[in-house]
Amino acid sequence: MVDDTWSSALHRLWQAASRAEEVAALADDVYAPLLATPGVHLVVGTRWDEKHVLRYMRGLSAGSDTPVIVATTRSMPGAAVREPGGEPVVTRSAVDGLDDAEWPEAEFLRQAPGASVVACTFRLDQRGWAALALAVDGTADLSVVESRLTQAVDVIVACHTGILQRGREARRASDDALLAEASLQMDSSLDVEDTLRRVARIAVPAVADGALVHLLRSEGPEFVAATHVAVQQQRALEEAGRHNPWLAALLARRGEDEDTVFLSGAALEGSPFAESVSAGAGANGSAVGAKPAGDGPHPTVVSISTLRARGRVVGSITFVYQRPEPRLPDSAFLRSLATRAALAIDNALLYELRRNAVLSLQEHLLPSQLPESVQWDLSASYAVGDPMLDVGGDFYDAVPRPDGSIALLIGDVCGRGAEAAALTGLARHTLRTLLEEGTDPGTALSRLNRALRQERASRFLTAVVATLTPRPDGTALLSTCSAGHPPPLVLRGDGTVSEVLSGGLLLGVLDDVSYESHEELIAPDDTLVLFTDGLTESREAGGAFFESVLPARLSALRGSGAAHIAESLAQQAETFRDSGQDDIALLVARWTGVPPDAGLLPHDPRIEQAALR
C-alpha cells in the first residue's frame, strides 16, 4: 500500500531541493516528515569536515517547532569510525551503547523516548560528510524507517551535488567572463609598461588579493608591476617584488616550469608572505600577506604561474590570497590567465622591438643633423602616422653646395614597408650626392628618374628641390624644381603666405623627363616651408583637409623660429585629423639674410667644410 502522506512529503522535498542554495535550507522539509513516521521521536543531523571536526548539529523533537542548533568546531577523532566511504551507510544501535567520543548526538538521543537509534552516514563531497540519526521506540517499523531515511538522504545528496554543480557552472561562467575581460583589457594596449600594469590590476580583487608581475631578463627576474587591495600592503608588495631575495631566488629556480605552484604554511617560511612576519617589517620582510582587520583570519596562500608565449618564457605572475580555500582559483584557470597575460606581454614586447627597429631604420633614412649657418634658421619634423609601424617613404635633407648656396629637398615614396624604404634611401642619397657636386636641381631630378627606371622600380615618388642662394643685399634667390610634389609655401615677414609655383612629372613613371625651375626672391625673416602630403591630406571628421586651413595656421606662426614652426604644424595636423595615417615630414628654412659688404658675398667656412665632407 502506498503511503500518500510520505509520497507527498517526498515530492515536496525534491521540489525544495531543486531550489535550495544550501543544504541547511532543506532541514524543515526533511525533519518534519521523518518525525511524522510512526515510532520516531527525534531527528538529529550533523555535518563533519574531512578532519573529523564537527561543524554543525541540529536536533528536532516530535511535537516541537523549535529546533536545537549547534554551530561548533569540535574536533572528534573518534568519529572517524563512522565516516562513510562511497555509499551511504545505515546502522541500528541501542541508545545505551552509544559512545560519546563517536556520537555527539548522544546527548540529544538519550533524552528521547525509545531504546534504539537508526542512523545514516553519507558523504557530501571530498571535503566532508554528514549523518542523520533517528531515535525510535519499539512500535516503529524499522524497515519503513530505514527506507524513508535513505530516501531523504538521497534527496540531500542530490541537492548538495546540484548546488556544487551550479556553483561550478556559475564560477566557470564568471571565470570565462573574467578571462574575456582580461584579454580585452590586456590587448587594448601595445605599450609594455601599461600592459604589465593591466596584467597586475585585472586579477585583483576578482582572482586574488595581490599580484606581482616579473619579466624574465638575461640577468634574472625583473620586477615590473604590483597591485593589492590594500594600499599599504601594495607598497610592501612592491618592495618585496623589487628587493626580496627569497622571492627572487624562488622565481629564478622555477625557470621554465609550466605548472602553477601553490605555497602555504611552512613553505612560506622566510618569505615576505609568512604569517609570522609583522606588517611593515621592511623591504626584505614585510608581511604583504597580512589579513586586513575585520575580514576574519585566513591563511596566506601564494601561487606562481609561468608566463610562456610562442615557446619562450617571458616572465611570471605571483598571486597572493587571504581568502577561504573554496574561493581560491584552480590551476587550469590560472594557466589560462597566465597564457593570455603572456601573449599580451609578448605582443607588447614584440611591438616595442619592432617600433625601435623601425625608428632606427627611419633615422638612417633621414639626416642625423642639419647644417647650421648665420644665414638661415633650419629645422625639420617627422611624425610617423602608421600605427602598425611600417617604414614610411617620406624623406628630407639639406645640402650645402660649393657655390655657397644650400639645397633643400623633400620627397615621398608611394607606399610603405621595406621596398619603400629602399627607394627612399636611393632617392635621398642620389639627390644629395648630385647636389653636393654642384649639379643643378633639374638635372639631379632627371638623373634620379633615370636611375629609378633602370632599377625597374615598381613605385613612383614625388620630390621637390629648392635652392637658396645668398645675394649681396641680404635677400636670397629661391629656385624651386618639383617632380609632382606639393608646392612649398613662403611665409613672409608681414604674415602673408604664398605658394611657390612648381610642376613636373612624378619620378619613376616615364623615361627621359626634364624638370624646370621657378625663381623668386625671399627677404630676411621670410620662411620657406616644404612638406609631404601627409600634412595637407590630414582630414577631420567633417571631411575638411588640413590643406584648407594651412595658410592661416602658418600665418599665425609669423615671427617664430624654424623649429617651432615645424613642430607646431606637425602637431596641429595630427590633432586636426580624424582619418589618414600617412607620415608627416616638414623642412623649414627661415632666411636671416647677410649684411652687404661692397657687393661681395661673405664667406662662411662651415658651408665650405660641409661641401668637402
mmCIF file with all atom_site columns, C-alpha atoms in Angstrom, residues 70-175:
data_model
loop_
_atom_site.group_PDB
_atom_site.id
_atom_site.type_symbol
_atom_site.label_atom_id
_atom_site.label_alt_id
_atom_site.label_comp_id
_atom_site.label_asym_id
_atom_site.label_entity_id
_atom_site.label_seq_id
_atom_site.pdbx_PDB_ins_code
_atom_site.Cartn_x
_atom_site.Cartn_y
_atom_site.Cartn_z
_atom_site.occupancy
_atom_site.B_iso_or_equiv
_atom_site.pdbx_formal_charge
_atom_site.auth_seq_id
_atom_site.auth_comp_id
_atom_site.auth_asym_id
_atom_site.auth_atom_id
_atom_site.pdbx_PDB_model_num
ATOM 1   C CA . VAL A 1 70  ? 24.673 23.936 17.489  1.00 0.00 ? 70  VAL A CA 1
ATOM 2   C CA . ALA A 1 71  ? 27.377 25.562 15.347  1.00 0.00 ? 71  ALA A CA 1
ATOM 3   C CA . THR A 1 72  ? 30.776 24.390 16.508  1.00 0.00 ? 72  THR A CA 1
ATOM 4   C CA . THR A 1 73  ? 34.310 23.422 15.536  1.00 0.00 ? 73  THR A CA 1
ATOM 5   C CA . ARG A 1 74  ? 34.647 20.458 17.904  1.00 0.00 ? 74  ARG A CA 1
ATOM 6   C CA . SER A 1 75  ? 37.413 18.048 16.922  1.00 0.00 ? 75  SER A CA 1
ATOM 7   C CA . MET A 1 76  ? 36.325 14.436 17.437  1.00 0.00 ? 76  MET A CA 1
ATOM 8   C CA . PRO A 1 77  ? 38.915 11.943 16.129  1.00 0.00 ? 77  PRO A CA 1
ATOM 9   C CA . GLY A 1 78  ? 36.774 9.090  17.412  1.00 0.00 ? 78  GLY A CA 1
ATOM 10  C CA . ALA A 1 79  ? 34.127 9.889  14.837  1.00 0.00 ? 79  ALA A CA 1
ATOM 11  C CA . ALA A 1 80  ? 36.474 8.514  12.167  1.00 0.00 ? 80  ALA A CA 1
ATOM 12  C CA . VAL A 1 81  ? 34.912 5.053  12.673  1.00 0.00 ? 81  VAL A CA 1
ATOM 13  C CA . ARG A 1 82  ? 31.583 6.439  11.438  1.00 0.00 ? 82  ARG A CA 1
ATOM 14  C CA . GLU A 1 83  ? 32.933 8.166  8.308   1.00 0.00 ? 83  GLU A CA 1
ATOM 15  C CA . PRO A 1 84  ? 31.285 6.615  5.228   1.00 0.00 ? 84  PRO A CA 1
ATOM 16  C CA . GLY A 1 85  ? 33.024 5.517  2.082   1.00 0.00 ? 85  GLY A CA 1
ATOM 17  C CA . GLY A 1 86  ? 31.409 5.900  -1.297  1.00 0.00 ? 86  GLY A CA 1
ATOM 18  C CA . GLU A 1 87  ? 27.833 4.863  -0.457  1.00 0.00 ? 87  GLU A CA 1
ATOM 19  C CA . PRO A 1 88  ? 25.542 5.861  2.451   1.00 0.00 ? 88  PRO A CA 1
ATOM 20  C CA . VAL A 1 89  ? 25.748 3.534  5.464   1.00 0.00 ? 89  VAL A CA 1
ATOM 21  C CA . VAL A 1 90  ? 22.668 2.724  7.600   1.00 0.00 ? 90  VAL A CA 1
ATOM 22  C CA . THR A 1 91  ? 23.186 1.398  11.137  1.00 0.00 ? 91  THR A CA 1
ATOM 23  C CA . ARG A 1 92  ? 20.975 0.366  14.056  1.00 0.00 ? 92  ARG A CA 1
ATOM 24  C CA . SER A 1 93  ? 22.243 0.941  17.594  1.00 0.00 ? 93  SER A CA 1
ATOM 25  C CA . ALA A 1 94  ? 20.957 0.823  21.133  1.00 0.00 ? 94  ALA A CA 1
ATOM 26  C CA . VAL A 1 95  ? 20.855 4.246  22.741  1.00 0.00 ? 95  VAL A CA 1
ATOM 27  C CA . ASP A 1 96  ? 22.678 2.968  25.820  1.00 0.00 ? 96  ASP A CA 1
ATOM 28  C CA . GLY A 1 97  ? 25.514 1.670  23.636  1.00 0.00 ? 97  GLY A CA 1
ATOM 29  C CA . LEU A 1 98  ? 26.412 4.997  22.028  1.00 0.00 ? 98  LEU A CA 1
ATOM 30  C CA . ASP A 1 99  ? 29.974 6.212  22.616  1.00 0.00 ? 99  ASP A CA 1
ATOM 31  C CA . ASP A 1 100 ? 30.059 9.980  23.247  1.00 0.00 ? 100 ASP A CA 1
ATOM 32  C CA . ALA A 1 101 ? 33.513 10.177 21.605  1.00 0.00 ? 101 ALA A CA 1
ATOM 33  C CA . GLU A 1 102 ? 31.941 8.989  18.375  1.00 0.00 ? 102 GLU A CA 1
ATOM 34  C CA . TRP A 1 103 ? 28.382 10.241 18.756  1.00 0.00 ? 103 TRP A CA 1
ATOM 35  C CA . PRO A 1 104 ? 27.949 13.924 19.716  1.00 0.00 ? 104 PRO A CA 1
ATOM 36  C CA . GLU A 1 105 ? 24.226 13.365 19.028  1.00 0.00 ? 105 GLU A CA 1
ATOM 37  C CA . ALA A 1 106 ? 24.049 11.021 22.026  1.00 0.00 ? 106 ALA A CA 1
ATOM 38  C CA . GLU A 1 107 ? 23.203 13.833 24.461  1.00 0.00 ? 107 GLU A CA 1
ATOM 39  C CA . PHE A 1 108 ? 20.024 14.517 22.460  1.00 0.00 ? 108 PHE A CA 1
ATOM 40  C CA . LEU A 1 109 ? 19.157 10.905 21.628  1.00 0.00 ? 109 LEU A CA 1
ATOM 41  C CA . ARG A 1 110 ? 19.215 9.816  25.271  1.00 0.00 ? 110 ARG A CA 1
ATOM 42  C CA . GLN A 1 111 ? 16.550 12.392 26.114  1.00 0.00 ? 111 GLN A CA 1
ATOM 43  C CA . ALA A 1 112 ? 14.035 10.931 23.654  1.00 0.00 ? 112 ALA A CA 1
ATOM 44  C CA . PRO A 1 113 ? 11.682 8.034  24.460  1.00 0.00 ? 113 PRO A CA 1
ATOM 45  C CA . GLY A 1 114 ? 12.746 4.803  22.882  1.00 0.00 ? 114 GLY A CA 1
ATOM 46  C CA . ALA A 1 115 ? 15.610 2.399  23.134  1.00 0.00 ? 115 ALA A CA 1
ATOM 47  C CA . SER A 1 116 ? 17.250 2.408  19.693  1.00 0.00 ? 116 SER A CA 1
ATOM 48  C CA . VAL A 1 117 ? 18.784 4.654  17.026  1.00 0.00 ? 117 VAL A CA 1
ATOM 49  C CA . VAL A 1 118 ? 18.583 4.318  13.260  1.00 0.00 ? 118 VAL A CA 1
ATOM 50  C CA . ALA A 1 119 ? 21.334 6.408  11.624  1.00 0.00 ? 119 ALA A CA 1
ATOM 51  C CA . CYS A 1 120 ? 22.610 7.007  8.106   1.00 0.00 ? 120 CYS A CA 1
ATOM 52  C CA . THR A 1 121 ? 26.051 8.470  7.386   1.00 0.00 ? 121 THR A CA 1
ATOM 53  C CA . PHE A 1 122 ? 26.725 9.734  3.893   1.00 0.00 ? 122 PHE A CA 1
ATOM 54  C CA . ARG A 1 123 ? 29.415 11.637 2.033   1.00 0.00 ? 123 ARG A CA 1
ATOM 55  C CA . LEU A 1 124 ? 28.619 15.073 0.633   1.00 0.00 ? 124 LEU A CA 1
ATOM 56  C CA . ASP A 1 125 ? 31.916 15.706 -1.181  1.00 0.00 ? 125 ASP A CA 1
ATOM 57  C CA . GLN A 1 126 ? 35.645 15.216 -0.726  1.00 0.00 ? 126 GLN A CA 1
ATOM 58  C CA . ARG A 1 127 ? 35.752 17.853 1.982   1.00 0.00 ? 127 ARG A CA 1
ATOM 59  C CA . GLY A 1 128 ? 33.157 16.428 4.318   1.00 0.00 ? 128 GLY A CA 1
ATOM 60  C CA . TRP A 1 129 ? 30.343 14.073 5.279   1.00 0.00 ? 129 TRP A CA 1
ATOM 61  C CA . ALA A 1 130 ? 27.088 14.155 7.257   1.00 0.00 ? 130 ALA A CA 1
ATOM 62  C CA . ALA A 1 131 ? 24.761 11.975 9.332   1.00 0.00 ? 131 ALA A CA 1
ATOM 63  C CA . LEU A 1 132 ? 21.056 11.737 10.148  1.00 0.00 ? 132 LEU A CA 1
ATOM 64  C CA . ALA A 1 133 ? 20.103 9.877  13.322  1.00 0.00 ? 133 ALA A CA 1
ATOM 65  C CA . LEU A 1 134 ? 16.552 8.979  14.363  1.00 0.00 ? 134 LEU A CA 1
ATOM 66  C CA . ALA A 1 135 ? 15.512 7.992  17.925  1.00 0.00 ? 135 ALA A CA 1
ATOM 67  C CA . VAL A 1 136 ? 12.783 5.310  17.628  1.00 0.00 ? 136 VAL A CA 1
ATOM 68  C CA . ASP A 1 137 ? 10.736 3.255  20.048  1.00 0.00 ? 137 ASP A CA 1
ATOM 69  C CA . GLY A 1 138 ? 9.616  -0.337 19.879  1.00 0.00 ? 138 GLY A CA 1
ATOM 70  C CA . THR A 1 139 ? 6.473  0.442  17.861  1.00 0.00 ? 139 THR A CA 1
ATOM 71  C CA . ALA A 1 140 ? 8.452  1.630  14.856  1.00 0.00 ? 140 ALA A CA 1
ATOM 72  C CA . ASP A 1 141 ? 8.653  -0.458 11.691  1.00 0.00 ? 141 ASP A CA 1
ATOM 73  C CA . LEU A 1 142 ? 12.424 -0.317 11.263  1.00 0.00 ? 142 LEU A CA 1
ATOM 74  C CA . SER A 1 143 ? 12.304 -1.300 7.605   1.00 0.00 ? 143 SER A CA 1
ATOM 75  C CA . VAL A 1 144 ? 9.971  1.630  6.873   1.00 0.00 ? 144 VAL A CA 1
ATOM 76  C CA . VAL A 1 145 ? 12.136 3.976  8.955   1.00 0.00 ? 145 VAL A CA 1
ATOM 77  C CA . GLU A 1 146 ? 15.295 2.889  7.105   1.00 0.00 ? 146 GLU A CA 1
ATOM 78  C CA . SER A 1 147 ? 13.573 3.256  3.726   1.00 0.00 ? 147 SER A CA 1
ATOM 79  C CA . ARG A 1 148 ? 12.390 6.773  4.448   1.00 0.00 ? 148 ARG A CA 1
ATOM 80  C CA . LEU A 1 149 ? 15.733 7.730  5.938   1.00 0.00 ? 149 LEU A CA 1
ATOM 81  C CA . THR A 1 150 ? 17.686 6.579  2.876   1.00 0.00 ? 150 THR A CA 1
ATOM 82  C CA . GLN A 1 151 ? 15.228 8.310  0.549   1.00 0.00 ? 151 GLN A CA 1
ATOM 83  C CA . ALA A 1 152 ? 15.668 11.568 2.477   1.00 0.00 ? 152 ALA A CA 1
ATOM 84  C CA . VAL A 1 153 ? 19.434 11.150 2.317   1.00 0.00 ? 153 VAL A CA 1
ATOM 85  C CA . ASP A 1 154 ? 19.232 10.605 -1.448  1.00 0.00 ? 154 ASP A CA 1
ATOM 86  C CA . VAL A 1 155 ? 17.484 13.960 -1.763  1.00 0.00 ? 155 VAL A CA 1
ATOM 87  C CA . ILE A 1 156 ? 20.047 15.695 0.458   1.00 0.00 ? 156 ILE A CA 1
ATOM 88  C CA . VAL A 1 157 ? 22.986 14.263 -1.527  1.00 0.00 ? 157 VAL A CA 1
ATOM 89  C CA . ALA A 1 158 ? 21.328 15.172 -4.836  1.00 0.00 ? 158 ALA A CA 1
ATOM 90  C CA . CYS A 1 159 ? 20.639 18.666 -3.541  1.00 0.00 ? 159 CYS A CA 1
ATOM 91  C CA . HIS A 1 160 ? 24.237 19.130 -2.447  1.00 0.00 ? 160 HIS A CA 1
ATOM 92  C CA . THR A 1 161 ? 25.535 17.768 -5.748  1.00 0.00 ? 161 THR A CA 1
ATOM 93  C CA . GLY A 1 162 ? 23.268 20.145 -7.647  1.00 0.00 ? 162 GLY A CA 1
ATOM 94  C CA . ILE A 1 163 ? 24.393 23.095 -5.555  1.00 0.00 ? 163 ILE A CA 1
ATOM 95  C CA . LEU A 1 164 ? 28.036 22.228 -6.237  1.00 0.00 ? 164 LEU A CA 1
ATOM 96  C CA . GLN A 1 165 ? 27.329 21.784 -9.943  1.00 0.00 ? 165 GLN A CA 1
ATOM 97  C CA . ARG A 1 166 ? 25.525 25.106 -10.185 1.00 0.00 ? 166 ARG A CA 1
ATOM 98  C CA . GLY A 1 167 ? 28.332 26.719 -8.242  1.00 0.00 ? 167 GLY A CA 1
ATOM 99  C CA . ARG A 1 168 ? 30.916 25.263 -10.622 1.00 0.00 ? 168 ARG A CA 1
ATOM 100 C CA . GLU A 1 169 ? 28.907 26.421 -13.622 1.00 0.00 ? 169 GLU A CA 1
ATOM 101 C CA . ALA A 1 170 ? 28.486 29.894 -12.171 1.00 0.00 ? 170 ALA A CA 1
ATOM 102 C CA . ARG A 1 171 ? 32.169 30.036 -11.345 1.00 0.00 ? 171 ARG A CA 1
ATOM 103 C CA . ARG A 1 172 ? 33.095 28.752 -14.805 1.00 0.00 ? 172 ARG A CA 1
ATOM 104 C CA . ALA A 1 173 ? 30.908 31.420 -16.376 1.00 0.00 ? 173 ALA A CA 1
ATOM 105 C CA . SER A 1 174 ? 32.440 34.030 -14.093 1.00 0.00 ? 174 SER A CA 1
ATOM 106 C CA . ASP A 1 175 ? 35.934 32.776 -14.920 1.00 0.00 ? 175 ASP A CA 1
#
